[in-house]
């Protein structure tokens, strides 16, 4: 079974402060990990995927297989980063398609 | 974003009535998914489709059925709506890159807010 855990439902930081959103996963094989973001009243959109090792909007995330974690980090938070963030895992490679398992989400608020 | 639409965007219905939500895509993606989004639960997969007429259950499929008669459309039906099905429903599509390692990225619709009284 695959599981994603985001231990913080709410996270509040001040503008310019570093931010880290935690994500831990459980999966016996080699997972693909993603971060999705949902701004207020908008659709979910992909922020990062570990396989491409990108940095989007100043966010980075490193897959740590030893700790089974995929924490999202940004050195200097901005007010426009306020949103709901979901960590997601794809571990199934069958022909019926890959199913994403989402964490519960972390609501990030960046205060001025 | 305009490639995936959902209808209706908002609906209020009464307990016991059937409800059908529609997802339409113009991306020609093979895979389509229905999720529900609830506070404290994140997104949970209801049903998904891996091709026309090919569907399978997700983790919270009880009380829901789906149909996919053509690539562009994926319908979600609540056979007899209950208050516990009050939620925001998201449709998503996906396609594999065709490479050895698949990106497995999914693209989301705008959501349908359903209230069951």
Coordinates of C-alpha atoms in Angstrom, one line a residue:
Chain A
X1 CA 0.0 0.0 0.0
X2 CA 1.1 3.5 -0.6
X3 CA 0.6 6.4 1.8
X4 CA 1.5 10.0 2.0
X5 CA 1.6 12.0 5.2
X6 CA 1.7 15.7 5.6
X7 CA 2.0 16.3 9.4
X8 CA 1.1 20.0 9.4
X9 CA -2.4 21.0 8.4
X10 CA -1.6 24.6 8.9
X11 CA 1.6 26.5 8.6
X12 CA 2.1 30.2 9.1
X13 CA 5.3 32.2 8.5
X14 CA 6.2 35.8 7.9
X15 CA 7.3 37.2 4.6
X16 CA 11.0 36.7 4.0
X17 CA 11.3 33.8 6.4
X18 CA 12.3 30.3 5.3
X19 CA 9.5 27.8 4.9
X20 CA 9.5 24.0 4.9
X21 CA 6.4 21.9 4.2
X22 CA 7.0 18.3 5.3
X23 CA 6.0 15.2 3.4
X24 CA 6.7 11.6 4.3
X25 CA 5.7 8.6 2.3
X26 CA 5.3 4.9 2.5
X27 CA 5.9 2.8 -0.5
X28 CA 7.8 -0.4 -1.1
X29 CA 9.1 0.3 -4.6
X30 CA 10.6 3.4 -6.3
X31 CA 8.1 6.2 -6.0
X32 CA 7.6 9.3 -8.1
X33 CA 6.9 12.2 -5.9
X34 CA 5.1 15.5 -6.7
X35 CA 4.1 18.7 -5.1
X36 CA 0.8 20.3 -6.2
X37 CA -0.4 23.7 -5.2
X38 CA -3.9 25.1 -5.1
X39 CA -4.3 28.9 -4.8
X40 CA -7.5 30.2 -3.4
X41 CA -10.5 29.1 -5.5
X42 CA -8.3 27.8 -8.3
X43 CA -7.6 24.4 -9.6
X44 CA -4.7 22.3 -8.5
X45 CA -1.5 22.7 -10.5
X46 CA 1.8 20.9 -10.5
X47 CA 4.5 22.7 -8.7
X48 CA 7.4 20.2 -8.6
X49 CA 8.2 16.7 -9.5
X50 CA 11.3 15.0 -8.0
X51 CA 12.3 13.3 -11.2
X52 CA 13.1 16.5 -13.0
X53 CA 14.9 18.2 -10.1
X54 CA 13.4 21.6 -10.9
X55 CA 13.1 24.8 -8.9
X56 CA 9.8 26.5 -9.5
X57 CA 8.9 29.9 -7.9
X58 CA 11.9 29.4 -5.7
X59 CA 10.7 26.1 -4.2
X60 CA 12.8 23.0 -4.2
X61 CA 12.2 19.5 -2.9
X62 CA 14.7 16.6 -2.5
X63 CA 13.7 13.0 -2.4
X64 CA 15.3 11.4 0.6
X65 CA 14.8 7.6 0.2
X66 CA 16.5 6.8 3.5
X67 CA 14.0 9.0 5.5
X68 CA 11.2 8.4 3.0
X69 CA 10.6 12.2 2.8
X70 CA 10.1 14.8 0.1
X71 CA 10.0 18.1 2.0
X72 CA 9.2 21.3 0.1
X73 CA 11.5 24.2 0.9
X74 CA 11.8 27.9 0.0
X75 CA 14.4 30.2 1.6
X76 CA 12.4 33.4 1.5
X77 CA 8.6 33.1 1.6
X78 CA 6.4 35.6 -0.3
X79 CA 2.8 36.5 0.4
X80 CA 1.8 35.1 -3.0
X81 CA 3.0 31.7 -1.8
X82 CA -0.1 31.5 0.5
X83 CA -2.0 28.4 -0.7
X84 CA -2.8 24.8 -0.1
X85 CA 0.0 22.4 -0.9
X86 CA -0.4 18.8 -1.5
X87 CA 2.3 16.1 -1.7
X88 CA 1.5 13.2 -4.0
X89 CA 3.0 9.9 -4.8
X90 CA 2.7 7.7 -7.9
X91 CA 3.9 4.2 -7.4
X92 CA 1.9 2.1 -9.8
X93 CA 3.3 1.4 -13.2
X94 CA 0.6 -0.9 -14.5
X95 CA -1.0 -0.4 -17.9
X96 CA -4.2 0.9 -16.2
X97 CA -2.4 4.1 -15.5
X98 CA -0.6 5.7 -12.6
X99 CA -2.7 6.6 -9.6
X100 CA -1.7 9.5 -7.5
X101 CA -2.0 9.2 -3.7
X102 CA -2.3 12.6 -2.1
X103 CA -1.5 13.7 1.4
X104 CA -4.0 15.6 3.5
X105 CA -2.5 19.0 2.5
X106 CA -0.8 21.8 4.3
X107 CA -2.4 25.3 4.2
X108 CA 0.5 27.8 4.1
X109 CA -0.1 31.4 5.1
X110 CA 2.6 34.0 4.6
X111 CA 2.0 37.0 6.7
X112 CA 3.2 40.5 5.7
Chain B
X1 CA -6.2 25.2 -18.1
X2 CA -9.0 25.6 -20.6
X3 CA -8.3 22.0 -21.8
X4 CA -10.2 20.5 -18.9
X5 CA -13.7 21.7 -18.0
X6 CA -16.2 20.5 -15.5
X7 CA -20.0 21.0 -15.4
X8 CA -21.8 22.0 -13.5
X9 CA -19.5 24.1 -11.4
X10 CA -21.9 24.3 -8.5
X11 CA -24.9 22.1 -7.6
X12 CA -27.3 21.8 -4.7
X13 CA -29.4 18.7 -4.6
X14 CA -31.5 16.7 -2.2
X15 CA -30.7 13.4 -0.5
X16 CA -31.8 10.5 -2.6
X17 CA -31.6 12.1 -6.0
X18 CA -29.2 11.0 -8.7
X19 CA -26.6 13.5 -9.8
X20 CA -24.2 13.4 -12.8
X21 CA -21.1 15.4 -13.1
X22 CA -19.3 15.9 -16.4
X23 CA -15.6 16.2 -17.1
X24 CA -14.6 17.2 -20.6
X25 CA -11.1 17.4 -22.0
X26 CA -9.6 18.6 -25.2
X27 CA -6.1 17.3 -24.5
X28 CA -6.6 13.8 -25.9
X29 CA -5.2 12.3 -22.7
X30 CA -5.7 8.6 -22.2
X31 CA -6.3 8.6 -18.5
X32 CA -9.0 10.4 -16.6
X33 CA -9.7 10.5 -12.8
X34 CA -12.3 11.7 -10.4
X35 CA -11.3 12.9 -7.0
X36 CA -13.2 14.3 -4.0
X37 CA -11.6 17.0 -1.9
X38 CA -12.5 17.2 1.8
X39 CA -10.9 19.0 4.7
X40 CA -8.5 16.8 6.6
X41 CA -8.6 14.1 3.9
X42 CA -6.9 15.9 1.0
X43 CA -7.9 14.4 -2.4
X44 CA -9.2 10.9 -2.6
X45 CA -9.6 8.9 -5.8
X46 CA -13.1 7.8 -6.6
X47 CA -12.8 6.2 -10.0
X48 CA -10.5 6.4 -12.9
X49 CA -10.4 5.5 -16.6
X50 CA -7.5 4.2 -18.7
X51 CA -9.3 4.3 -22.0
X52 CA -12.7 4.4 -23.6
X53 CA -15.0 2.1 -21.7
X54 CA -12.2 1.0 -19.4
X55 CA -12.7 2.1 -15.8
X56 CA -11.7 1.0 -12.4
X57 CA -12.5 1.8 -8.8
X58 CA -10.4 4.1 -6.5
X59 CA -10.3 4.2 -2.8
X60 CA -13.7 5.8 -2.1
X61 CA -15.9 4.4 -4.9
X62 CA -19.0 3.3 -2.9
X63 CA -22.1 5.2 -4.0
X64 CA -20.4 6.4 -7.3
X65 CA -20.4 5.1 -10.8
X66 CA -18.6 6.3 -13.9
X67 CA -18.8 6.0 -17.6
X68 CA -16.5 6.9 -20.5
X69 CA -18.0 6.5 -23.9
X70 CA -15.5 8.7 -25.7
X71 CA -12.0 10.0 -25.0
X72 CA -13.1 13.5 -24.2
X73 CA -15.8 12.8 -21.6
X74 CA -15.8 11.2 -18.2
X75 CA -19.0 11.2 -16.3
X76 CA -19.4 10.7 -12.5
X77 CA -22.8 9.6 -11.2
X78 CA -24.0 9.6 -7.7
X79 CA -26.7 7.0 -7.8
X80 CA -28.6 8.3 -4.8
X81 CA -26.9 11.3 -3.3
X82 CA -26.3 11.4 0.5
X83 CA -25.1 14.3 2.7
X84 CA -21.8 12.5 3.1
X85 CA -21.2 13.1 -0.6
X86 CA -21.2 16.9 -0.1
X87 CA -17.8 17.8 -1.3
X88 CA -15.7 19.4 -4.0
X89 CA -15.2 17.1 -7.0
X90 CA -12.1 17.4 -9.2
X91 CA -11.6 15.7 -12.5
X92 CA -8.0 15.1 -13.7
X93 CA -6.4 13.8 -16.8
X94 CA -3.1 12.2 -17.4
X95 CA -0.8 10.9 -20.0
X96 CA 2.5 9.1 -19.9
X97 CA 5.5 10.5 -21.6
X98 CA 6.3 7.4 -23.5
X99 CA 9.8 7.3 -22.1
X100 CA 11.2 4.6 -19.9
X101 CA 10.3 6.6 -16.9
X102 CA 6.9 8.1 -16.9
X103 CA 6.3 11.5 -15.4
X104 CA 2.8 10.5 -14.3
X105 CA 1.7 14.1 -14.1
X106 CA -2.0 14.8 -13.8
X107 CA -3.8 17.9 -15.0
X108 CA -6.8 19.2 -13.0
X109 CA -10.2 20.7 -13.9
X110 CA -11.6 23.6 -12.0
X111 CA -13.8 21.5 -9.6
X112 CA -17.5 21.1 -8.9
X113 CA -18.9 22.1 -5.6
X114 CA -21.7 19.7 -4.7
X115 CA -24.0 20.2 -1.7
X116 CA -26.4 17.5 -0.8
X117 CA -29.2 18.7 1.6

